[in-house]
Short mmCIF file of N, CA and C and ligand atoms in Angstrom, two decimals:
data_model
loop_
_atom_site.label_atom_id
_atom_site.label_comp_id
_atom_site.label_asym_id
_atom_site.label_seq_id
_atom_site.Cartn_x
_atom_site.Cartn_y
_atom_site.Cartn_z
N MET A 8 96.15 109.14 114.52
CA MET A 8 97.13 109.89 113.28
C MET A 8 96.48 109.51 112.06
N SER A 9 97.17 110.48 111.33
CA SER A 9 96.32 110.50 109.63
C SER A 9 97.66 109.49 109.20
N PHE A 10 96.87 108.78 108.28
CA PHE A 10 98.06 107.89 107.54
C PHE A 10 98.25 109.16 105.76
N HIS A 11 99.69 108.85 105.91
CA HIS A 11 100.30 109.84 104.68
C HIS A 11 100.69 108.75 103.76
N LEU A 12 100.28 108.76 102.40
CA LEU A 12 100.83 108.30 101.36
C LEU A 12 102.26 108.48 101.13
N ALA A 13 102.53 109.73 101.19
CA ALA A 13 103.66 110.66 100.67
C ALA A 13 104.76 110.34 101.92
N PRO A 14 105.88 110.21 101.44
CA PRO A 14 106.90 110.48 102.33
C PRO A 14 107.03 111.70 102.98
N GLN A 15 107.81 111.43 104.19
CA GLN A 15 107.94 112.85 105.06
C GLN A 15 109.12 113.30 104.63
N ALA A 16 109.53 114.55 104.38
CA ALA A 16 110.83 115.19 103.98
C ALA A 16 111.14 115.99 105.47
N ASP A 17 112.59 115.89 105.91
CA ASP A 17 113.03 116.39 107.09
C ASP A 17 114.09 117.48 106.36
N LEU A 18 113.72 118.46 106.12
CA LEU A 18 114.54 119.24 105.58
C LEU A 18 115.93 120.02 106.36
N GLU A 19 115.52 120.28 107.53
CA GLU A 19 116.58 120.33 108.61
C GLU A 19 117.98 119.29 108.43
N ARG A 20 117.34 118.17 108.56
CA ARG A 20 118.41 117.09 108.55
C ARG A 20 118.56 116.45 107.06
N GLY A 21 117.89 116.56 106.26
CA GLY A 21 118.36 116.44 104.56
C GLY A 21 117.91 115.00 104.49
N ILE A 22 116.66 114.39 105.06
CA ILE A 22 116.54 113.20 105.21
C ILE A 22 114.92 113.00 104.86
N THR A 23 114.58 112.00 104.03
CA THR A 23 112.95 111.72 103.59
C THR A 23 112.64 110.29 104.28
N THR A 24 111.55 110.20 105.01
CA THR A 24 111.47 108.96 105.65
C THR A 24 110.14 108.75 105.05
N LEU A 25 109.89 107.17 105.08
CA LEU A 25 108.33 106.39 105.02
C LEU A 25 108.37 105.15 105.98
N GLY A 26 107.43 105.29 106.66
CA GLY A 26 106.82 104.49 107.83
C GLY A 26 108.11 104.64 108.59
N GLY A 27 108.74 105.78 108.92
CA GLY A 27 109.87 105.72 110.00
C GLY A 27 111.06 105.09 109.44
N ARG A 28 111.16 104.86 108.04
CA ARG A 28 112.51 104.02 107.57
C ARG A 28 112.90 105.29 106.28
N ARG A 29 114.02 105.41 106.50
CA ARG A 29 115.05 106.59 105.49
C ARG A 29 114.32 105.99 104.06
N LEU A 30 114.51 106.79 103.25
CA LEU A 30 114.33 106.54 101.72
C LEU A 30 115.31 107.07 100.98
N VAL A 31 116.10 106.43 100.01
CA VAL A 31 117.19 106.84 99.02
C VAL A 31 116.01 106.87 97.74
N PHE A 32 116.53 107.89 97.02
CA PHE A 32 115.72 108.00 95.57
C PHE A 32 116.84 107.68 94.62
N HIS A 33 116.36 106.78 93.69
CA HIS A 33 116.92 106.21 92.21
C HIS A 33 116.52 106.20 91.18
N CYS A 34 117.26 106.29 90.26
CA CYS A 34 116.46 106.13 88.84
C CYS A 34 116.35 104.59 88.50
N HIS A 35 115.72 104.38 87.24
CA HIS A 35 115.69 102.72 86.69
C HIS A 35 117.38 102.44 86.55
N HIS A 36 118.04 103.53 85.97
CA HIS A 36 119.29 103.11 85.50
C HIS A 36 120.28 102.67 86.48
N TYR A 37 120.02 103.14 87.77
CA TYR A 37 120.86 103.10 88.91
C TYR A 37 120.57 101.74 89.19
N ASN A 38 118.75 101.42 89.64
CA ASN A 38 118.37 100.24 90.23
C ASN A 38 118.79 98.95 89.04
N VAL A 39 118.66 99.25 88.09
CA VAL A 39 118.89 97.46 87.25
C VAL A 39 120.22 97.52 87.07
N PHE A 40 121.42 98.79 87.02
CA PHE A 40 122.58 98.40 87.01
C PHE A 40 123.10 97.44 88.43
N LEU A 41 122.63 98.28 89.54
CA LEU A 41 122.80 97.53 90.68
C LEU A 41 122.49 96.19 90.81
N GLN A 42 121.42 95.86 90.30
CA GLN A 42 120.65 94.45 90.09
C GLN A 42 121.41 93.70 89.47
N ARG A 43 122.15 94.21 88.16
CA ARG A 43 122.81 93.18 87.52
C ARG A 43 124.12 92.84 87.94
N THR A 44 124.76 93.97 88.66
CA THR A 44 126.24 93.75 89.43
C THR A 44 125.87 92.67 90.59
N ILE A 45 124.54 92.65 91.19
CA ILE A 45 124.68 91.52 92.06
C ILE A 45 124.36 90.24 91.62
N GLU A 46 123.25 90.48 90.55
CA GLU A 46 123.33 88.95 89.60
C GLU A 46 124.63 88.50 89.15
N ASP A 47 125.31 89.19 88.51
CA ASP A 47 126.74 88.99 87.80
C ASP A 47 127.90 88.20 89.05
N ALA A 48 127.33 88.79 90.09
CA ALA A 48 128.45 88.47 91.29
C ALA A 48 128.03 86.93 92.04
N LEU A 49 126.66 86.82 92.06
CA LEU A 49 126.22 85.85 93.08
C LEU A 49 125.82 84.95 92.31
N GLN A 50 125.26 85.11 90.86
CA GLN A 50 124.81 84.08 90.28
C GLN A 50 123.62 83.39 90.53
N GLU A 51 123.53 82.19 90.84
CA GLU A 51 122.46 81.33 91.26
C GLU A 51 121.78 81.84 92.80
N ARG A 52 122.92 82.47 93.35
CA ARG A 52 122.31 82.75 94.57
C ARG A 52 121.61 84.20 94.63
N ALA A 53 121.77 84.90 93.70
CA ALA A 53 121.28 86.41 93.86
C ALA A 53 119.85 86.41 93.94
N PRO A 54 118.91 85.73 93.10
CA PRO A 54 117.31 85.86 93.45
C PRO A 54 117.13 85.81 95.03
N ARG A 55 117.71 85.08 95.40
CA ARG A 55 116.93 84.75 96.83
C ARG A 55 117.53 85.79 97.86
N LEU A 56 118.66 86.22 97.70
CA LEU A 56 119.29 87.37 98.22
C LEU A 56 118.49 88.99 98.17
N LEU A 57 118.05 88.84 96.86
CA LEU A 57 117.42 90.21 96.19
C LEU A 57 116.30 90.13 97.02
N VAL A 58 115.19 89.01 96.86
CA VAL A 58 114.02 89.18 96.98
C VAL A 58 113.96 89.23 98.91
N ALA A 59 114.75 88.57 99.25
CA ALA A 59 115.04 88.88 100.71
C ALA A 59 115.07 90.30 101.34
N ALA A 60 116.09 90.70 100.64
CA ALA A 60 116.46 92.57 100.81
C ALA A 60 115.03 93.05 100.61
N GLY A 61 114.59 92.72 99.32
CA GLY A 61 113.27 93.51 99.40
C GLY A 61 112.30 93.36 100.41
N MET A 62 112.18 92.55 100.44
CA MET A 62 110.99 91.75 101.71
C MET A 62 111.52 92.60 103.00
N GLU A 63 112.67 92.68 103.49
CA GLU A 63 112.81 93.20 104.77
C GLU A 63 112.56 94.29 104.99
N ALA A 64 113.18 95.49 103.79
CA ALA A 64 113.34 96.87 103.80
C ALA A 64 111.78 97.30 103.70
N SER A 65 111.06 96.36 102.81
CA SER A 65 109.69 96.86 102.55
C SER A 65 108.82 96.90 103.89
N ARG A 66 109.03 95.39 104.64
CA ARG A 66 108.33 94.97 105.62
C ARG A 66 108.33 95.80 106.48
N SER A 67 109.69 96.20 107.27
CA SER A 67 109.96 97.28 108.13
C SER A 67 109.39 98.62 107.68
N MET A 68 109.39 99.15 106.49
CA MET A 68 108.64 100.04 106.11
C MET A 68 107.31 100.18 106.51
N LEU A 69 106.38 99.05 105.73
CA LEU A 69 105.24 99.02 105.90
C LEU A 69 104.73 98.88 107.26
N GLN A 70 105.51 97.97 108.00
CA GLN A 70 105.06 98.01 109.42
C GLN A 70 105.02 99.02 110.23
N GLY A 71 105.64 100.12 109.80
CA GLY A 71 106.00 101.20 110.43
C GLY A 71 104.77 102.30 110.06
N ARG A 72 104.23 101.87 108.74
CA ARG A 72 103.55 102.98 108.22
C ARG A 72 102.06 102.34 108.84
N GLU A 73 101.84 100.93 109.20
CA GLU A 73 100.62 100.53 109.81
C GLU A 73 100.42 101.17 110.95
N GLY A 74 101.80 101.50 111.70
CA GLY A 74 101.45 101.88 113.04
C GLY A 74 101.03 103.24 113.01
N GLU A 75 101.21 104.05 111.88
CA GLU A 75 100.45 105.04 111.83
C GLU A 75 99.34 105.14 111.42
N ALA A 76 98.91 104.20 110.87
CA ALA A 76 97.27 104.05 110.23
C ALA A 76 96.26 103.55 111.44
N GLN A 77 95.07 103.70 111.28
CA GLN A 77 94.19 103.06 111.59
C GLN A 77 93.84 101.75 111.00
N SER A 78 94.60 100.76 111.42
CA SER A 78 94.79 99.54 110.45
C SER A 78 93.52 99.08 109.49
N GLY A 79 92.46 98.37 110.24
CA GLY A 79 91.56 98.26 109.24
C GLY A 79 91.72 96.90 109.02
N SER A 80 90.95 96.22 107.80
CA SER A 80 91.01 94.83 107.44
C SER A 80 92.45 94.64 106.89
N ALA A 81 92.89 93.11 106.96
CA ALA A 81 94.18 92.91 106.13
C ALA A 81 93.82 93.18 104.65
N ALA A 82 92.72 93.45 103.86
CA ALA A 82 92.98 93.89 102.59
C ALA A 82 93.07 95.01 102.47
N ARG A 83 92.83 95.93 103.25
CA ARG A 83 93.12 97.46 103.24
C ARG A 83 94.45 97.88 103.70
N VAL A 84 95.28 96.77 104.44
CA VAL A 84 96.66 97.06 104.56
C VAL A 84 97.36 96.66 103.18
N LEU A 85 96.70 95.90 102.71
CA LEU A 85 97.58 95.39 101.29
C LEU A 85 97.27 96.03 100.40
N GLN A 86 96.04 96.63 100.26
CA GLN A 86 95.97 97.89 99.33
C GLN A 86 96.54 99.11 99.32
N ARG A 87 96.55 99.42 100.81
CA ARG A 87 97.77 100.45 101.23
C ARG A 87 99.21 100.31 100.69
N ALA A 88 99.52 98.96 100.99
CA ALA A 88 100.89 98.62 100.61
C ALA A 88 101.08 98.89 98.60
N ALA A 89 99.93 98.22 98.13
CA ALA A 89 99.86 98.41 97.15
C ALA A 89 100.06 99.86 96.29
N ASP A 90 99.23 100.79 96.94
CA ASP A 90 99.23 102.20 96.56
C ASP A 90 100.61 103.03 97.02
N THR A 91 101.26 102.56 98.08
CA THR A 91 102.39 102.72 98.42
C THR A 91 103.82 102.54 97.26
N PHE A 92 103.41 101.12 96.91
CA PHE A 92 104.57 100.77 96.06
C PHE A 92 104.18 101.54 94.58
N ALA A 93 102.95 101.81 94.52
CA ALA A 93 102.79 102.63 93.07
C ALA A 93 103.04 103.72 93.19
N ALA A 94 102.75 104.95 94.34
CA ALA A 94 103.43 106.02 94.66
C ALA A 94 104.98 106.30 94.52
N GLN A 95 105.54 105.19 94.79
CA GLN A 95 106.94 105.26 94.71
C GLN A 95 107.59 105.02 93.30
N GLY A 96 106.74 104.98 92.46
CA GLY A 96 107.23 104.59 91.00
C GLY A 96 107.54 103.20 90.65
N PHE A 97 107.18 102.16 91.50
CA PHE A 97 107.40 100.69 91.14
C PHE A 97 106.71 99.96 90.35
N GLY A 98 105.29 100.56 89.84
CA GLY A 98 104.23 100.28 89.19
C GLY A 98 103.30 99.70 89.92
N ARG A 99 102.22 99.47 89.29
CA ARG A 99 100.47 99.02 89.75
C ARG A 99 100.48 97.70 90.14
N VAL A 100 100.50 97.29 91.14
CA VAL A 100 100.11 96.01 91.46
C VAL A 100 98.80 95.31 91.86
N ASP A 101 98.20 94.47 91.56
CA ASP A 101 97.04 94.21 91.81
C ASP A 101 97.11 92.93 93.06
N VAL A 102 96.89 93.38 94.13
CA VAL A 102 96.72 92.46 95.21
C VAL A 102 95.58 91.99 95.69
N ARG A 103 94.39 91.83 94.94
CA ARG A 103 93.09 91.32 95.29
C ARG A 103 93.20 89.90 95.50
N GLN A 104 93.93 89.32 94.73
CA GLN A 104 93.80 87.79 94.87
C GLN A 104 94.96 87.13 96.12
N LEU A 105 95.48 88.23 96.90
CA LEU A 105 95.93 87.89 98.12
C LEU A 105 95.43 87.43 99.03
N GLY A 106 95.62 86.60 100.17
CA GLY A 106 95.25 86.51 101.40
C GLY A 106 96.11 85.98 102.15
N GLU A 107 95.64 85.52 103.39
CA GLU A 107 96.12 84.60 104.23
C GLU A 107 97.20 83.49 104.24
N GLY A 108 96.92 82.85 103.16
CA GLY A 108 97.40 81.86 102.61
C GLY A 108 98.45 82.26 101.66
N GLY A 109 98.56 83.31 100.97
CA GLY A 109 99.26 83.82 100.02
C GLY A 109 98.26 84.04 98.62
N GLY A 110 98.93 83.60 97.69
CA GLY A 110 97.94 83.72 96.53
C GLY A 110 98.82 84.34 95.55
N GLN A 111 98.26 84.74 94.31
CA GLN A 111 98.80 85.57 92.97
C GLN A 111 98.56 87.01 93.23
N ALA A 112 99.67 87.74 92.66
CA ALA A 112 99.45 88.97 92.61
C ALA A 112 100.06 89.13 91.00
N THR A 113 99.41 90.44 90.36
CA THR A 113 99.93 90.69 88.98
C THR A 113 100.32 92.02 89.32
N LEU A 114 101.63 92.36 88.21
CA LEU A 114 102.27 93.85 88.22
C LEU A 114 102.19 94.49 86.64
N ASP A 115 101.76 95.90 86.79
CA ASP A 115 101.67 96.16 85.52
C ASP A 115 103.09 97.45 85.79
N HIS A 116 103.58 97.75 84.81
CA HIS A 116 104.50 98.90 84.30
C HIS A 116 105.52 98.47 85.72
N SER A 117 106.09 97.53 85.40
CA SER A 117 106.83 97.18 86.30
C SER A 117 108.33 98.12 86.41
N HIS A 118 108.65 99.18 87.40
CA HIS A 118 109.67 99.77 87.32
C HIS A 118 111.06 98.82 86.56
N TYR A 119 111.43 97.73 87.53
CA TYR A 119 112.63 97.09 87.08
C TYR A 119 112.30 96.05 85.88
N ALA A 120 111.10 95.79 85.44
CA ALA A 120 111.07 95.33 84.29
C ALA A 120 111.33 96.19 82.89
N VAL A 121 110.57 97.13 83.06
CA VAL A 121 110.71 98.08 82.20
C VAL A 121 112.06 98.89 81.74
N GLY A 122 112.81 98.92 83.14
CA GLY A 122 114.31 99.49 83.28
C GLY A 122 115.05 98.60 82.72
N TRP A 123 114.87 97.46 83.14
CA TRP A 123 116.04 96.28 82.36
C TRP A 123 115.72 96.46 80.72
N VAL A 124 114.61 96.13 80.63
CA VAL A 124 114.61 96.02 78.78
C VAL A 124 114.98 97.40 78.24
N SER A 125 114.83 98.58 79.00
CA SER A 125 115.21 99.79 78.27
C SER A 125 116.70 99.94 78.24
N ARG A 126 117.47 99.03 79.15
CA ARG A 126 118.70 99.22 79.31
C ARG A 126 119.60 98.04 78.66
N TRP A 127 119.18 96.45 78.75
CA TRP A 127 119.73 95.91 78.14
C TRP A 127 118.93 94.89 77.43
N GLY A 128 117.67 95.06 77.18
CA GLY A 128 116.86 94.01 76.45
C GLY A 128 116.09 92.77 77.13
N LYS A 129 115.80 91.94 76.91
CA LYS A 129 115.00 90.90 77.37
C LYS A 129 116.10 90.23 78.23
N ARG A 130 115.76 89.58 79.26
CA ARG A 130 116.49 88.67 80.11
C ARG A 130 115.87 87.25 80.34
N PRO A 131 116.81 86.04 80.43
CA PRO A 131 116.11 84.86 80.17
C PRO A 131 115.41 84.35 81.65
N ALA A 132 114.98 85.21 82.43
CA ALA A 132 114.34 84.62 83.38
C ALA A 132 113.88 86.09 84.11
N PRO A 133 112.58 85.77 84.88
CA PRO A 133 112.36 87.14 85.47
C PRO A 133 113.16 87.81 86.41
N GLY A 134 112.91 89.10 86.43
CA GLY A 134 113.93 89.98 87.37
C GLY A 134 113.56 90.96 88.07
N CYS A 135 112.10 91.00 88.61
CA CYS A 135 111.67 91.98 89.55
C CYS A 135 111.55 91.20 90.97
N PHE A 136 112.79 90.97 91.29
CA PHE A 136 112.83 90.72 92.66
C PHE A 136 112.75 91.24 94.05
N PHE A 137 112.89 92.88 93.42
CA PHE A 137 112.43 93.82 94.52
C PHE A 137 110.91 93.84 94.76
N ALA A 138 110.10 93.68 93.85
CA ALA A 138 108.75 93.55 93.75
C ALA A 138 108.20 92.36 94.32
N ALA A 139 108.77 91.27 94.05
CA ALA A 139 108.63 89.96 94.92
C ALA A 139 108.84 89.92 96.24
N GLY A 140 109.83 90.70 96.70
CA GLY A 140 110.25 90.54 98.30
C GLY A 140 108.84 91.83 98.69
N PHE A 141 108.74 92.60 98.08
CA PHE A 141 107.76 93.70 98.48
C PHE A 141 106.38 93.11 98.69
N LEU A 142 105.93 92.22 97.94
CA LEU A 142 104.77 91.26 98.06
C LEU A 142 104.60 90.44 99.48
N ALA A 143 105.73 89.99 99.43
CA ALA A 143 106.02 89.11 100.95
C ALA A 143 105.88 89.95 101.97
N GLY A 144 106.75 90.95 101.96
CA GLY A 144 106.48 91.70 103.10
C GLY A 144 105.05 92.23 103.36
N ALA A 145 104.34 92.75 102.59
CA ALA A 145 102.82 93.15 102.26
C ALA A 145 102.02 92.37 103.09
N VAL A 146 102.46 90.83 102.62
CA VAL A 146 101.76 89.54 102.99
C VAL A 146 101.78 89.42 104.57
N ALA A 147 103.18 89.91 105.14
CA ALA A 147 103.38 89.40 106.44
C ALA A 147 102.92 90.56 107.12
N VAL A 148 102.90 91.71 106.70
CA VAL A 148 102.54 92.78 107.81
C VAL A 148 100.93 92.68 107.86
N ALA A 149 100.17 92.38 106.78
CA ALA A 149 99.14 92.28 106.62
C ALA A 149 97.93 91.43 107.60
N TYR A 150 99.07 90.39 107.60
CA TYR A 150 98.43 89.02 108.40
C TYR A 150 98.95 88.85 109.67
N ARG A 151 100.32 89.85 109.90
CA ARG A 151 100.92 89.70 110.98
C ARG A 151 101.53 88.16 111.03
N LEU A 152 102.31 88.04 110.41
CA LEU A 152 103.06 86.53 109.93
C LEU A 152 104.56 87.15 110.52
N ALA A 153 104.95 85.99 110.61
CA ALA A 153 106.74 85.89 111.01
C ALA A 153 107.23 85.93 109.63
N PRO A 154 108.32 86.74 109.19
CA PRO A 154 108.60 86.77 107.80
C PRO A 154 109.16 85.56 107.28
N GLU A 155 109.84 84.64 108.06
CA GLU A 155 110.56 83.68 107.61
C GLU A 155 109.21 82.57 107.19
N ARG A 156 107.78 83.08 107.44
CA ARG A 156 106.84 81.78 107.04
C ARG A 156 106.21 82.51 105.76
N VAL A 157 106.91 83.53 104.77
CA VAL A 157 106.04 84.05 103.75
C VAL A 157 107.30 83.77 102.53
N THR A 158 107.16 83.24 101.39
CA THR A 158 107.92 83.35 100.19
C THR A 158 107.31 83.88 99.12
N SER A 159 107.86 84.58 98.20
CA SER A 159 107.50 84.70 96.90
C SER A 159 108.52 84.85 95.74
N ARG A 160 107.78 84.58 94.64
CA ARG A 160 108.58 84.56 93.75
C ARG A 160 107.81 85.27 92.35
N GLU A 161 108.44 85.64 91.44
CA GLU A 161 107.93 86.03 90.26
C GLU A 161 107.72 85.02 89.37
N VAL A 162 106.73 84.58 88.75
CA VAL A 162 106.78 83.40 87.80
C VAL A 162 106.38 83.84 86.22
N GLU A 163 106.08 85.28 86.12
CA GLU A 163 106.28 85.70 84.66
C GLU A 163 106.67 86.93 84.56
N CYS A 164 107.24 87.44 83.95
CA CYS A 164 108.21 88.69 84.01
C CYS A 164 108.07 89.66 82.57
N VAL A 165 107.93 90.56 82.38
CA VAL A 165 107.80 91.34 80.86
C VAL A 165 109.19 91.56 80.45
N ALA A 166 110.11 91.76 81.49
CA ALA A 166 111.49 91.60 81.14
C ALA A 166 112.22 90.44 80.63
N ALA A 167 111.25 89.20 80.62
CA ALA A 167 111.54 88.05 79.97
C ALA A 167 110.94 87.63 79.06
N GLY A 168 110.07 88.43 78.60
CA GLY A 168 109.32 88.18 77.44
C GLY A 168 107.71 87.94 77.73
N ASP A 169 107.23 87.92 78.68
CA ASP A 169 105.99 87.44 79.24
C ASP A 169 105.09 88.74 78.91
N GLU A 170 103.67 88.70 78.67
CA GLU A 170 102.99 89.49 78.70
C GLU A 170 102.61 90.50 80.17
N ARG A 171 103.01 89.88 81.10
CA ARG A 171 102.79 90.52 82.32
C ARG A 171 103.83 90.11 83.33
N CYS A 172 104.15 90.79 84.15
CA CYS A 172 104.64 90.27 85.45
C CYS A 172 103.84 89.62 86.36
N SER A 173 103.97 88.48 87.28
CA SER A 173 102.77 87.92 87.90
C SER A 173 103.84 86.94 88.93
N PHE A 174 103.15 87.10 90.27
CA PHE A 174 103.88 86.48 91.38
C PHE A 174 103.27 85.61 91.97
N ARG A 175 103.92 84.77 92.38
CA ARG A 175 103.19 83.59 93.41
C ARG A 175 103.86 83.87 95.00
N VAL A 176 102.95 84.16 96.03
CA VAL A 176 103.25 84.18 96.92
C VAL A 176 102.78 83.19 98.08
N GLU A 177 103.87 82.59 98.75
CA GLU A 177 103.02 81.24 99.59
C GLU A 177 103.66 81.56 101.04
N VAL A 178 102.82 81.07 101.94
CA VAL A 178 102.92 81.09 103.58
C VAL A 178 102.80 79.66 104.10
N TRP A 179 103.98 79.65 104.76
CA TRP A 179 103.96 78.15 105.43
C TRP A 179 103.76 77.83 107.01
ZN1 LIG B 6 108.81 91.36 86.07
#
């Protein structure tokens, strides 16, 4: 079976899927407003929830996509995940420093960072929670790890005034 980067549109049922998971398309206005609503409500508990939600949604989708692919090496799985992330408009992530033990990743043109700054200006702390979760999900899928073994957090963020967004993925 071939590997498709593009989502699959089912015009009969009016749904679009990627890796067997349904997609919903939103602009940065919607996404950063939703994120801000969750952060305002949950305060310090919000980052953990947002990263976990991003990880689970991404892990499920990427697992489904790898079921369609001739998987190959873990590095190829990670690169396909990065290409998928970029194709969906979330930014270009460099995953070459990620491995079975985790590692560092950098993100250029982050959808959430650019969206946040354009809507509300700088924020006091990193804000690309979905990207952090996506990277954790990608590492879990690439190395066939139980999701609870992988954590990810953003250590630098354009939305917080840093030059780039960067992430630390850890495997326990
Ligand atoms: Zn960021």
